[in-house]
Short mmCIF file of C-alpha atoms in Angstrom, two decimals:
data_model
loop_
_atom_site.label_atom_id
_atom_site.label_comp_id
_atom_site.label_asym_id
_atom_site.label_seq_id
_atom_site.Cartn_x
_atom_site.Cartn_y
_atom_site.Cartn_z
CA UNK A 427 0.00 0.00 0.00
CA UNK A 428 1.96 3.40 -1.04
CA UNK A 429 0.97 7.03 -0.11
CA UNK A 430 -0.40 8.10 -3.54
CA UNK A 431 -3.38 10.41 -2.96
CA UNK A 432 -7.12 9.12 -4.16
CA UNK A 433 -9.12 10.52 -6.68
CA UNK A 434 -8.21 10.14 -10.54
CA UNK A 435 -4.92 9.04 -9.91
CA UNK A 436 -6.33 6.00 -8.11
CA UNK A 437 -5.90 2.40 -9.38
CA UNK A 438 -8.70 1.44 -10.82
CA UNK A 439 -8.94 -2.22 -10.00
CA UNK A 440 -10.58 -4.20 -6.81
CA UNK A 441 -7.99 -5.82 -4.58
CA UNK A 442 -8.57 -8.08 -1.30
CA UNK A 443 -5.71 -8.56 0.72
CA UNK A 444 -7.51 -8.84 3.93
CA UNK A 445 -10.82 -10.58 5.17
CA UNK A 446 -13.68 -7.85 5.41
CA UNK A 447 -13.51 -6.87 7.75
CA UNK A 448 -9.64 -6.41 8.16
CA UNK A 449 -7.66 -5.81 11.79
CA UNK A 450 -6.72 -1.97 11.04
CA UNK A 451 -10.52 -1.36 10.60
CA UNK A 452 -11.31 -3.30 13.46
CA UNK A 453 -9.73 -1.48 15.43
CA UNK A 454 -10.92 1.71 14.31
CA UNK A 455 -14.36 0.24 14.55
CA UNK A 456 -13.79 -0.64 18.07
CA UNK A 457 -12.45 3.26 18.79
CA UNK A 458 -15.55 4.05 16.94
CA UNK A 459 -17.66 2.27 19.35
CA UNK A 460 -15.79 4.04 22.13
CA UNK A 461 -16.24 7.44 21.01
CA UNK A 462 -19.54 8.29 18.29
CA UNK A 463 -22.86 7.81 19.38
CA UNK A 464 -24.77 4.40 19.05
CA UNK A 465 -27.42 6.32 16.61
CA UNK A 466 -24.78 6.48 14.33
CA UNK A 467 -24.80 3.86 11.90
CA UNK A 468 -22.13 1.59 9.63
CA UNK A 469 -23.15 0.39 6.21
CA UNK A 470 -20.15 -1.96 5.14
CA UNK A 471 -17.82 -1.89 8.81
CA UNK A 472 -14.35 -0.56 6.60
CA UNK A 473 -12.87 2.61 7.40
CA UNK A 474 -11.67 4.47 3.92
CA UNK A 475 -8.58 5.73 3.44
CA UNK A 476 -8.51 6.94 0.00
CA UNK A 477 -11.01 7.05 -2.73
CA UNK A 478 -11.09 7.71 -6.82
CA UNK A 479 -13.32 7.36 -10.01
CA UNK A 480 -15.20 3.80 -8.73
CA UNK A 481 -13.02 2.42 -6.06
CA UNK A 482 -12.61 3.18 -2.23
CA UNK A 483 -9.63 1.63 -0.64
CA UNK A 484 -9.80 1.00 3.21
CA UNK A 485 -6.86 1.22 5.98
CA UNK A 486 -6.03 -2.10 5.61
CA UNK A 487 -5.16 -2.05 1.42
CA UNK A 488 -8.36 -3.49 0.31
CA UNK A 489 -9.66 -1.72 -2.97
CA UNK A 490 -13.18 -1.97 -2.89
CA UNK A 491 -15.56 -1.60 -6.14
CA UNK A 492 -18.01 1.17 -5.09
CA UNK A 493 -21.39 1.42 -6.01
CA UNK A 494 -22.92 3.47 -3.70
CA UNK A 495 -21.41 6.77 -4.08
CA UNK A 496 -21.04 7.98 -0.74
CA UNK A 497 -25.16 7.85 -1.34
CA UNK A 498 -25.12 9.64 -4.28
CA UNK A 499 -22.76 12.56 -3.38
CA UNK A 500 -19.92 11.71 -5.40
CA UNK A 501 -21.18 11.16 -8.78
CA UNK A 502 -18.31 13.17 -10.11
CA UNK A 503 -15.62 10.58 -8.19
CA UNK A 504 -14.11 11.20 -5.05
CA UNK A 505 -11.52 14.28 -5.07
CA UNK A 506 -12.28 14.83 -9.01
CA UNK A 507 -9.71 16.71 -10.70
CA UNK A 508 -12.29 20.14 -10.73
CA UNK A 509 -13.68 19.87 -7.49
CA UNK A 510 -10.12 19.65 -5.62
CA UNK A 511 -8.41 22.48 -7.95
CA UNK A 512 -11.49 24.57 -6.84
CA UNK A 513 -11.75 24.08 -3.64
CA UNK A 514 -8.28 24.45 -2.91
CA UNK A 515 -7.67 27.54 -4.62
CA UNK A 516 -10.67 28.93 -2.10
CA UNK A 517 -9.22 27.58 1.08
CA UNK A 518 -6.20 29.38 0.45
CA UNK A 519 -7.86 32.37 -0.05
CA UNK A 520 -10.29 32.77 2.70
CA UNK A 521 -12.30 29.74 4.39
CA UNK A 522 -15.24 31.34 5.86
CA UNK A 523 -16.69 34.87 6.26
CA UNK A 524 -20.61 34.41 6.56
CA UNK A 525 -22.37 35.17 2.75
CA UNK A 526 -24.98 37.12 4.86
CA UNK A 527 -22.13 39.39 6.59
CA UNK A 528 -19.69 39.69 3.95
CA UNK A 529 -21.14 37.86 0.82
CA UNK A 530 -18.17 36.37 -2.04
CA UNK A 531 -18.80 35.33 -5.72
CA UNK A 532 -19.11 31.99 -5.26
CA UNK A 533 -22.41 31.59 -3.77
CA UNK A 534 -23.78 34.20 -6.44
CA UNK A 535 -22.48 31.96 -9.24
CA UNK A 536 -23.46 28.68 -7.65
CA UNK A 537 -27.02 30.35 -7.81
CA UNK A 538 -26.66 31.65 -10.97
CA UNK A 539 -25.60 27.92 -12.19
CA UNK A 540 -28.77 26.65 -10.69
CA UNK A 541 -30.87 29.19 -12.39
CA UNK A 542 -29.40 27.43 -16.11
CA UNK A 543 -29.30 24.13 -14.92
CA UNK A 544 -33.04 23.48 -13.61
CA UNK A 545 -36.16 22.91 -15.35
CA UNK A 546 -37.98 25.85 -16.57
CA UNK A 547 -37.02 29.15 -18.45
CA UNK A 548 -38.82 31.27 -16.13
CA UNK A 549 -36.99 33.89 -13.40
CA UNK A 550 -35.25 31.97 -11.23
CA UNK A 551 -33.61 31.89 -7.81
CA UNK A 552 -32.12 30.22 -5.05
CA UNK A 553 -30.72 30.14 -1.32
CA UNK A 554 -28.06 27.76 -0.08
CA UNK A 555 -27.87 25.75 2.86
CA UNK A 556 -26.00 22.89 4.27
CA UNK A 557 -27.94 19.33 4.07
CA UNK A 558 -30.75 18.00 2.03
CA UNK A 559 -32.71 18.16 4.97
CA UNK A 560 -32.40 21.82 5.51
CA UNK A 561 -33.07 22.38 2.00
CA UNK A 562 -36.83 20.78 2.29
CA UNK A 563 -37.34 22.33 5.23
CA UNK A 564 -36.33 26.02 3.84
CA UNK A 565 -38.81 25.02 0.58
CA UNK A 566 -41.33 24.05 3.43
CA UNK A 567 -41.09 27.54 4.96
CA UNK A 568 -41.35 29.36 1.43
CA UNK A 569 -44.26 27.78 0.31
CA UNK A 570 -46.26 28.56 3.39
CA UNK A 571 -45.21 31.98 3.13
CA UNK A 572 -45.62 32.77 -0.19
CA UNK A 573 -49.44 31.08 -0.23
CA UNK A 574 -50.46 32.16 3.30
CA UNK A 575 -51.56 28.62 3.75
CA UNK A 576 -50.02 25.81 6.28
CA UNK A 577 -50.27 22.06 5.45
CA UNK A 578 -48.16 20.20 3.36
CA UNK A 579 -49.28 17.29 0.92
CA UNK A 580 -45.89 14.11 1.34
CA UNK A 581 -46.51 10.98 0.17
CA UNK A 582 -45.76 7.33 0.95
CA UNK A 583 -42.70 6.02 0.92
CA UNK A 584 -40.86 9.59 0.51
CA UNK A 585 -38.27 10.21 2.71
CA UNK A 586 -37.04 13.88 3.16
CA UNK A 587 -34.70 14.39 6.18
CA UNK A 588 -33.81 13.58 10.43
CA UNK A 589 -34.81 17.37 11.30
CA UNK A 590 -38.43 17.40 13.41
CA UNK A 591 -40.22 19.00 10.15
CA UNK A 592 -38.58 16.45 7.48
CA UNK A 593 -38.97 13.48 9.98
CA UNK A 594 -42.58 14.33 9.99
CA UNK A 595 -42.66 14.91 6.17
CA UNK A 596 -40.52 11.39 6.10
CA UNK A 597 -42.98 8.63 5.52
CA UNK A 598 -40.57 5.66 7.31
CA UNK A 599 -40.50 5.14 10.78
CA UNK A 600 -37.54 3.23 11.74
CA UNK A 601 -34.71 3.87 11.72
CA UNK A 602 -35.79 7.54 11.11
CA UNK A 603 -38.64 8.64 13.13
CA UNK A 604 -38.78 5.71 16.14
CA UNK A 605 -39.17 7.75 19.34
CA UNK A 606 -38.33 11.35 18.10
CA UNK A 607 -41.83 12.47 18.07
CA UNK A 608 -44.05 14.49 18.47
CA UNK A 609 -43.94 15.81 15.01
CA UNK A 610 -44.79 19.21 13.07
CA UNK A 611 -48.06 19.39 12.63
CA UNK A 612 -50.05 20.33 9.24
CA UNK A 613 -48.26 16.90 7.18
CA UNK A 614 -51.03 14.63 5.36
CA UNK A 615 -49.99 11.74 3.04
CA UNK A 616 -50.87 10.58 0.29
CA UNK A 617 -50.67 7.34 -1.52
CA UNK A 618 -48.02 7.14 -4.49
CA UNK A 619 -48.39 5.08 -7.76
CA UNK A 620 -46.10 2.87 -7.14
CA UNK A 621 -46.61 0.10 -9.91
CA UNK A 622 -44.94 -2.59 -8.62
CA UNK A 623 -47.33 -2.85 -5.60
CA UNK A 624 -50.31 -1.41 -6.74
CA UNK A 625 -53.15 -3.93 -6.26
CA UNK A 626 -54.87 -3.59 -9.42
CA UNK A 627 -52.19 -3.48 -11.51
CA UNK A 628 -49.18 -1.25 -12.90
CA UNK A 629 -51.37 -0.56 -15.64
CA UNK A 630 -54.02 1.44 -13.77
CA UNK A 631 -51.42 2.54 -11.21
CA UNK A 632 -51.01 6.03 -12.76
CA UNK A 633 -54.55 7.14 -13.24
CA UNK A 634 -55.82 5.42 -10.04
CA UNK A 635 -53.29 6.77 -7.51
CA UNK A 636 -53.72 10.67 -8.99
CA UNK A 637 -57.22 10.29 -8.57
CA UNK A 638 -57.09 8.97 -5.12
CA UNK A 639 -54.61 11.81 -4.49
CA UNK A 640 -56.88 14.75 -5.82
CA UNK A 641 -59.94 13.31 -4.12
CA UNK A 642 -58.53 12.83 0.01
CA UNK A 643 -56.53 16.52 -0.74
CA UNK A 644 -60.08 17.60 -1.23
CA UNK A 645 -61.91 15.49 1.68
CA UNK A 646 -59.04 15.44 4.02
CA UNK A 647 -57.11 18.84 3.59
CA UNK A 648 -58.80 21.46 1.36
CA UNK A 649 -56.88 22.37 -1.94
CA UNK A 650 -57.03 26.14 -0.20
CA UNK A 651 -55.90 24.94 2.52
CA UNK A 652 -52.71 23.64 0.92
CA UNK A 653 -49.67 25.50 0.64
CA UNK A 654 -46.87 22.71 -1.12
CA UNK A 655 -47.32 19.15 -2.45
CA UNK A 656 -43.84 17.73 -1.90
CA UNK A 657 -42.32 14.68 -3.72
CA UNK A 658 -39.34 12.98 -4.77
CA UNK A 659 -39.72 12.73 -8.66
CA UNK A 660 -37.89 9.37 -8.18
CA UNK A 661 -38.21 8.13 -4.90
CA UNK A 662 -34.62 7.10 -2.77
CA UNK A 663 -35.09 5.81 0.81
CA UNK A 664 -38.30 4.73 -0.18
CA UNK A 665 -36.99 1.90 -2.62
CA UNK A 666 -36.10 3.72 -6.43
CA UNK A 667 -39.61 4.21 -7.12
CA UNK A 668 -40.76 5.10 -10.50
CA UNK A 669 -44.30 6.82 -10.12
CA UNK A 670 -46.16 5.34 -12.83
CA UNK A 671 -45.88 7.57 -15.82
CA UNK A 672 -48.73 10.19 -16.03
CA UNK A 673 -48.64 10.22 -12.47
CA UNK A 674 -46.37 13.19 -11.51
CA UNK A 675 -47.97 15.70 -14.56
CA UNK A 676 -51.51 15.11 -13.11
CA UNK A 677 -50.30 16.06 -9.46
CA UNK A 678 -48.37 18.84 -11.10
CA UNK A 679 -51.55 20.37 -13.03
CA UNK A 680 -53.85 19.89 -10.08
CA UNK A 681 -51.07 21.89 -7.80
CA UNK A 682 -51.09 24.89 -10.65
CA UNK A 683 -54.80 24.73 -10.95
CA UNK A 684 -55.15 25.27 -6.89
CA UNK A 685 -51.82 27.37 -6.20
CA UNK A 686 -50.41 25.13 -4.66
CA UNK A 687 -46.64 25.10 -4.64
CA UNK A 688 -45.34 21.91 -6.31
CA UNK A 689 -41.83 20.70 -4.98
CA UNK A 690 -39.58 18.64 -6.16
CA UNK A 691 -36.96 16.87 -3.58
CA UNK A 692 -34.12 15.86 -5.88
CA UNK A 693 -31.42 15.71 -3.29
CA UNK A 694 -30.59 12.58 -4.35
CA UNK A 695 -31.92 12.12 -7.95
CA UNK A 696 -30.53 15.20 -9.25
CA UNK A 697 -26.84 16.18 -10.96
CA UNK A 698 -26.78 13.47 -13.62
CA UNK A 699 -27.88 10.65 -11.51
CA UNK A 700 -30.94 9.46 -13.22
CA UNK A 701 -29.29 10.47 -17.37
CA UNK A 702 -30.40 13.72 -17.04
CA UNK A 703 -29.65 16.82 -14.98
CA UNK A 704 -33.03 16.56 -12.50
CA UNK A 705 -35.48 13.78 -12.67
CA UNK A 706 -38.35 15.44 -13.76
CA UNK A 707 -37.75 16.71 -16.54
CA UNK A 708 -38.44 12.44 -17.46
CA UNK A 709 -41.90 13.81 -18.06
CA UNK A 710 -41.38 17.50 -18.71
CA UNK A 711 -42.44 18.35 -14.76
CA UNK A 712 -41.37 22.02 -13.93
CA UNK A 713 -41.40 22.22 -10.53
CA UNK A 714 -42.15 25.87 -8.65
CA UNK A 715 -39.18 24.85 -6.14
CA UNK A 716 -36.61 22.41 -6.41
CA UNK A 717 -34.42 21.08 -4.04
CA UNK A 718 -31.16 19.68 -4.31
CA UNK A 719 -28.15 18.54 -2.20
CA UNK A 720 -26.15 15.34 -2.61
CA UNK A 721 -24.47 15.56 -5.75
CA UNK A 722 -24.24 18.87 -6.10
CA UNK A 723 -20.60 20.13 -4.63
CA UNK A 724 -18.42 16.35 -5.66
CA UNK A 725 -18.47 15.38 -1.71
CA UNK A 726 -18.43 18.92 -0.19
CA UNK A 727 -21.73 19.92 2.38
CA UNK A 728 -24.07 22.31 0.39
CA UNK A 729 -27.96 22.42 -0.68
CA UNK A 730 -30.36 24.95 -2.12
CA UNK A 731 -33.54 25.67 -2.58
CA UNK A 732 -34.58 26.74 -6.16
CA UNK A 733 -37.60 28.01 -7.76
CA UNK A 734 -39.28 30.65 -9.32
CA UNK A 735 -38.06 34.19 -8.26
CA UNK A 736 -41.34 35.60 -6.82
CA UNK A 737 -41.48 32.97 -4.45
CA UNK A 738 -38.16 32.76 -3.37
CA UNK A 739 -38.71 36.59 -2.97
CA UNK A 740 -41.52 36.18 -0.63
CA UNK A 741 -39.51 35.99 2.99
CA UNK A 742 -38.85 38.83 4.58
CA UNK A 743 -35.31 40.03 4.63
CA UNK A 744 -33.40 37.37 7.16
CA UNK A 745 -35.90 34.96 7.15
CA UNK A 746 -33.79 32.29 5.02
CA UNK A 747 -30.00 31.80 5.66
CA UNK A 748 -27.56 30.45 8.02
CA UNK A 749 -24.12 30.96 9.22
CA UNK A 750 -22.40 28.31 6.97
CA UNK A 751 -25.11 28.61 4.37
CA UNK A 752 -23.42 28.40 1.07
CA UNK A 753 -19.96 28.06 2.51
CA UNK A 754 -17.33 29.57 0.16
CA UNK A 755 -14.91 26.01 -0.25
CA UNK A 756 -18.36 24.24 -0.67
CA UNK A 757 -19.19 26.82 -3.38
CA UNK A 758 -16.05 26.27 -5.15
CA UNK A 759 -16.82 22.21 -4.71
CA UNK A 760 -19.94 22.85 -6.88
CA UNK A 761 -18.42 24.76 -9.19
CA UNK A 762 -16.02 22.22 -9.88
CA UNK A 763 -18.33 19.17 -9.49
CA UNK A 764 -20.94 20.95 -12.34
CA UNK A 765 -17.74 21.83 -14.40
CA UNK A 766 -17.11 18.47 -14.39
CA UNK A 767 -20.57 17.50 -15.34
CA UNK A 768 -20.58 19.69 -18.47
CA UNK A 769 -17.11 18.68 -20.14
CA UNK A 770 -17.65 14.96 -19.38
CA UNK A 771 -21.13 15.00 -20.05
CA UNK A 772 -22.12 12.87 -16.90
CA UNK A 773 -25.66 12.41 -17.99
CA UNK A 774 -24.48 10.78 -20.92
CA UNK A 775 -22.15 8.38 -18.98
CA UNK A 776 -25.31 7.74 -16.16
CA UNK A 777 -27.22 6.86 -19.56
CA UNK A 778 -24.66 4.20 -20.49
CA UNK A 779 -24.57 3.14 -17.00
CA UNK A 780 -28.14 1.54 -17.07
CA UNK A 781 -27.33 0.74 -20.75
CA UNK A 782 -25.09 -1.96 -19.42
CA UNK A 783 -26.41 -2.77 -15.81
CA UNK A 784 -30.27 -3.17 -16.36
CA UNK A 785 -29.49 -6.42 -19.32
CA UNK A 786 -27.81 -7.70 -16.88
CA UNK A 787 -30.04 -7.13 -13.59
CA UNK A 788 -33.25 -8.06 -15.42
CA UNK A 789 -31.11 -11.43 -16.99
CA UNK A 790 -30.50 -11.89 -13.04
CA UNK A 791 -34.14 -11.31 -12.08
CA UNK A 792 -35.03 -14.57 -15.20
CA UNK A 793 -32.89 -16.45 -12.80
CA UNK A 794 -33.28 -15.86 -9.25
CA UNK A 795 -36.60 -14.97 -8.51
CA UNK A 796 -36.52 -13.66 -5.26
CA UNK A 797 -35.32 -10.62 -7.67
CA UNK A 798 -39.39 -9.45 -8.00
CA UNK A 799 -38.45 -6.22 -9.84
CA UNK A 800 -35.58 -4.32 -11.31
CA UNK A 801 -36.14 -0.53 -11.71
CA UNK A 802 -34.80 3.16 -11.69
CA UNK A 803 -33.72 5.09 -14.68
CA UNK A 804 -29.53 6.20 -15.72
CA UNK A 805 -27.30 5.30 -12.40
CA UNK A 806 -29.83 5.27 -10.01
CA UNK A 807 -31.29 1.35 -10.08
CA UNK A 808 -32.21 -1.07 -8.05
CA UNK A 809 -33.67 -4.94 -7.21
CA UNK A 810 -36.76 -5.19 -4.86
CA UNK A 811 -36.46 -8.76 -3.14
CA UNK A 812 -39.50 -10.88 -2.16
CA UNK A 813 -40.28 -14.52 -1.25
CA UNK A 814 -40.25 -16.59 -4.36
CA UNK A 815 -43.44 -16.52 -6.04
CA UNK A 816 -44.78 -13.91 -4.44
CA UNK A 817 -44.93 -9.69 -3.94
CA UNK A 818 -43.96 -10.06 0.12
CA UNK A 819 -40.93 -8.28 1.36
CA UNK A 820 -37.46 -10.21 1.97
CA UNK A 821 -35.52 -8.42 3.94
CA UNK A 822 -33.09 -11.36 5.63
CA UNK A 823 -32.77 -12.51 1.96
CA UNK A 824 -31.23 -8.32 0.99
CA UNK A 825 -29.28 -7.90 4.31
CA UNK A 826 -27.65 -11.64 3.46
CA UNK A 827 -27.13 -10.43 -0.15
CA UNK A 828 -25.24 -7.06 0.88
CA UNK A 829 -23.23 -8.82 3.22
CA UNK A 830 -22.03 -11.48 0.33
CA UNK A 831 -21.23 -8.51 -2.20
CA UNK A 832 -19.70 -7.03 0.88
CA UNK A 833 -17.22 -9.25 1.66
CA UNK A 834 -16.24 -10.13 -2.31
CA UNK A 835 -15.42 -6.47 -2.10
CA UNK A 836 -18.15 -4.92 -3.39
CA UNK A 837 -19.72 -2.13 -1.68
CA UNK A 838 -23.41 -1.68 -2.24
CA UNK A 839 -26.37 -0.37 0.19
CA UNK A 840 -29.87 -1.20 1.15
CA UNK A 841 -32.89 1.07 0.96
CA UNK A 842 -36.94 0.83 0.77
CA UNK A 843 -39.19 1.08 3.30
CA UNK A 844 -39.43 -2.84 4.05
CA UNK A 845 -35.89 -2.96 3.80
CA UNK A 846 -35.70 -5.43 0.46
CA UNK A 847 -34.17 -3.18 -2.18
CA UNK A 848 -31.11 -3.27 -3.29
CA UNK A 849 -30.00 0.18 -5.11
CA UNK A 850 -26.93 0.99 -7.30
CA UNK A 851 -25.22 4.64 -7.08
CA UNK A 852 -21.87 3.85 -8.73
CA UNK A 853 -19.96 7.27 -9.44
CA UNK A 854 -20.91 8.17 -13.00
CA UNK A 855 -17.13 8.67 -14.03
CA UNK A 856 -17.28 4.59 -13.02
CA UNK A 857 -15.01 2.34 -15.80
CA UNK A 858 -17.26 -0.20 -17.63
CA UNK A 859 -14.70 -2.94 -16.22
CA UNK A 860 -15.22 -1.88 -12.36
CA UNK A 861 -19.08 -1.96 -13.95
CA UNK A 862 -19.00 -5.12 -14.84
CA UNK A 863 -16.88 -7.06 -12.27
CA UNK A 864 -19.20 -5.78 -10.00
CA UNK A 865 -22.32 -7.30 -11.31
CA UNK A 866 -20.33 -10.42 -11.76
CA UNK A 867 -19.68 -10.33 -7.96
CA UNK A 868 -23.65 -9.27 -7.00
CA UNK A 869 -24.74 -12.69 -9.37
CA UNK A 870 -21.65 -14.75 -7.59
CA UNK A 871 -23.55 -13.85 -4.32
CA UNK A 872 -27.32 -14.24 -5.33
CA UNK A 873 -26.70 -18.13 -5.89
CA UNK A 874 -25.75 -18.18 -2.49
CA UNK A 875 -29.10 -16.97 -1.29
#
């Protein structure tokens, strides 16, 4: 194992040369256990040392193949060329100053990026924050100040954030909302079209779910009652769920018709991920506000809120912000990370991404059937696992799967809200090699289920 830093430089090849497991992360792990809080959780129990293009290698030498992304936040690689040369050049200039005491460049042309970049040629503008999670909740606060109205249409399976506001707006109760309560008030949900559990069929899913939608807004809520319907336009924690097609325009229209604000949460389908630069624009969706985190700065913390300019112009002067709000090296990270988006053309690469891994998933799902679904659009895909023959959860059968791929070297995570879904964020500068070794390794370890 040499010194060589991570990022492009990186070998790009998995290597074992320990069990998973090995000591030097053991022993982190048990300082780990010594020091950070129970709540927070391990995925795959490796400690990284450096990380590049689609590998992370751990303390101990092993070069893992990742697929996960850091959760989608490093579709642009770990320490890509841009984001570093960026980013560095701001730390040596100044690290900090406050952008609502002594405002810099960077957040103005972050914003003035996400003005091009998102759907809609209408005025446009945005405040930054730190997390996804802050992000919803600053779109939450907008809306209801803009309409003069207080609830707040989620749906199920959506998953928006650990704050009190997004834990309520999160539809998932463990591990997110067990024993935090009580919640904000003013949150109803809604059913989603989710097609492969819709009971009469993905082929009604779409026109059936909207309809049950428009009617309990109505009965339950009161369209003038409403101030924001919030969804994921591909849903994450929730399991990669596709809404049925036709679904998200009908919810759209009906929010337009009733002004309603309609928000899009694409924290973690956004930047490229899905083979294009947000979501919905799948099915031409414009969304009034649009949120976005993840992806957006190549590892660095930063979020906005985006959306037409008279709403964003609706709070009263120091009503949005936050002292490291659009943080200047976090800036710079985004600038580099969408630089890098542009001259590699990322959504391209996220398009050949499923080009190569959904053959090969759905050829997996013809022989193992406890795959009961393989969905998600450009590199954001995943497997649902059931019982064999049937539509009912497995969720030994996905924890026994990641921990296989796991200890081949292959780092992958679970998601959905019964805990059987396998999802795949590889980085979407990811070789086709590191691509396919690593399905190779996930069918290796689904004949062992």
């Amino acid at each position: 194992m040499t010194d060589l830093p991570g990022g492009p430089s990186l070998p790009q090849e998995r290597r074992l040369v320990t069990a998973i497991p090995g000591p030097k992360s053991q022993e982190l792990m048990a300082r780990k256990r010594a020091a950070v809080a129970e709540g927070v959780g391990t995925v795959m129990p490796v400690f990284a040392r450096r990380a590049g293009g689609g590998i992370v290698e751990d303390v101990d030498g092993n070069a893992l193949i990742d697929f996960g992304s850091g959760i989608a936040v490093t579709s642009v690689g770990n320490s890509a060329e841009a984001v570093v040369r960026r980013a560095s050049a701001q730390l040596a200039q100044f690290t900090h100053t406050c952008a609502m005491v002594t405002p810099y460049e960077g957040y103005v042309e972050v914003c003035e990026e996400l003005a091009r970049l998102t759907p809609g040629d209408h005025p446009k503008k945005s405040a930054l924050f730190n997390s996804g999670a802050e992000a919803v909740e600053n779109a939450v606060k907008i809306a209801r100040y803009a309409t003069k109205r207080q609830a707040v249409v989620v749906f199920d399976h959506g998953y928006h954030g650990r704050t009190n506001l997004t834990m309520a707006l999160t539809s998932k109760s463990m591990p997110y909302k067990h024993g935090f309560g009580p919640f904000a008030p003013e949150i109803y949900r809604m059913p989603v079209a989710y097609p492969f559990r819709w009971l009469t069929g993905p082929e009604n899913c779409a026109e059936e779910a909207a309809a049950q939608v428009i009617d309990q807004i109505g009965k339950q809520v009161g369209a003038q009652n409403t101030a924001a319907i919030l969804i994921e336009p591909l849903l994450g924690e929730g399991g990669f769920i596709e809404p049925a097609r036709g679904f998200l325009p009908r919810i759209a229209q009906f929010a337009k018709d009733n002004g309603i604000v309609f928000i899009a949460d694409e924290i973690q389908s956004g930047f490229c991920r899905t083979g294009q630069w947000f979501a919905c624009e799948d099915e031409g969706i414009v969304p009034d506000l649009i949120t976005t985190a993840k992806g957006i700065a190549g590892g660095l913390p930063l979020a906005a809120v985006t959306g037409r300019a008279e709403l964003m112009d609706a709070a009263h002067m120091g009503g949005l912000g936050g002292t490291y709000g659009g943080n200047p090296v976090a800036c710079a990270g985004a600038l580099g990370a969408i630089e890098t988006m542009r001259e590699m053309d990322l959504a391209a690469r996220a398009r050949r991404i499923e080009e190569i891994m959904k053959p090969r998933l759905r050829a997996m799902a013809e022989r193992f059937p406890v795959i009961g679904e393989v969905r998600g659009r450009g590199a954001m895909l995943a497997i649902e696992l059931v019982e064999p023959g049937t539509k009912e959860p497995a969720p030994q059968a996905t924890a026994a799967l990641a921990k296989a791929c796991h200890g081949q070297g292959l780092l992958v995570l679970t998601t959905g809200t019964y805990g059987n879904v396998m999802r795949f964020l590889p980085p979407l500068v990811i070789g086709e090699d590191l691509l396919g070794e690593g399905l190779d390794i996930l069918e290796d370890a689904l004949s062992t289920l």
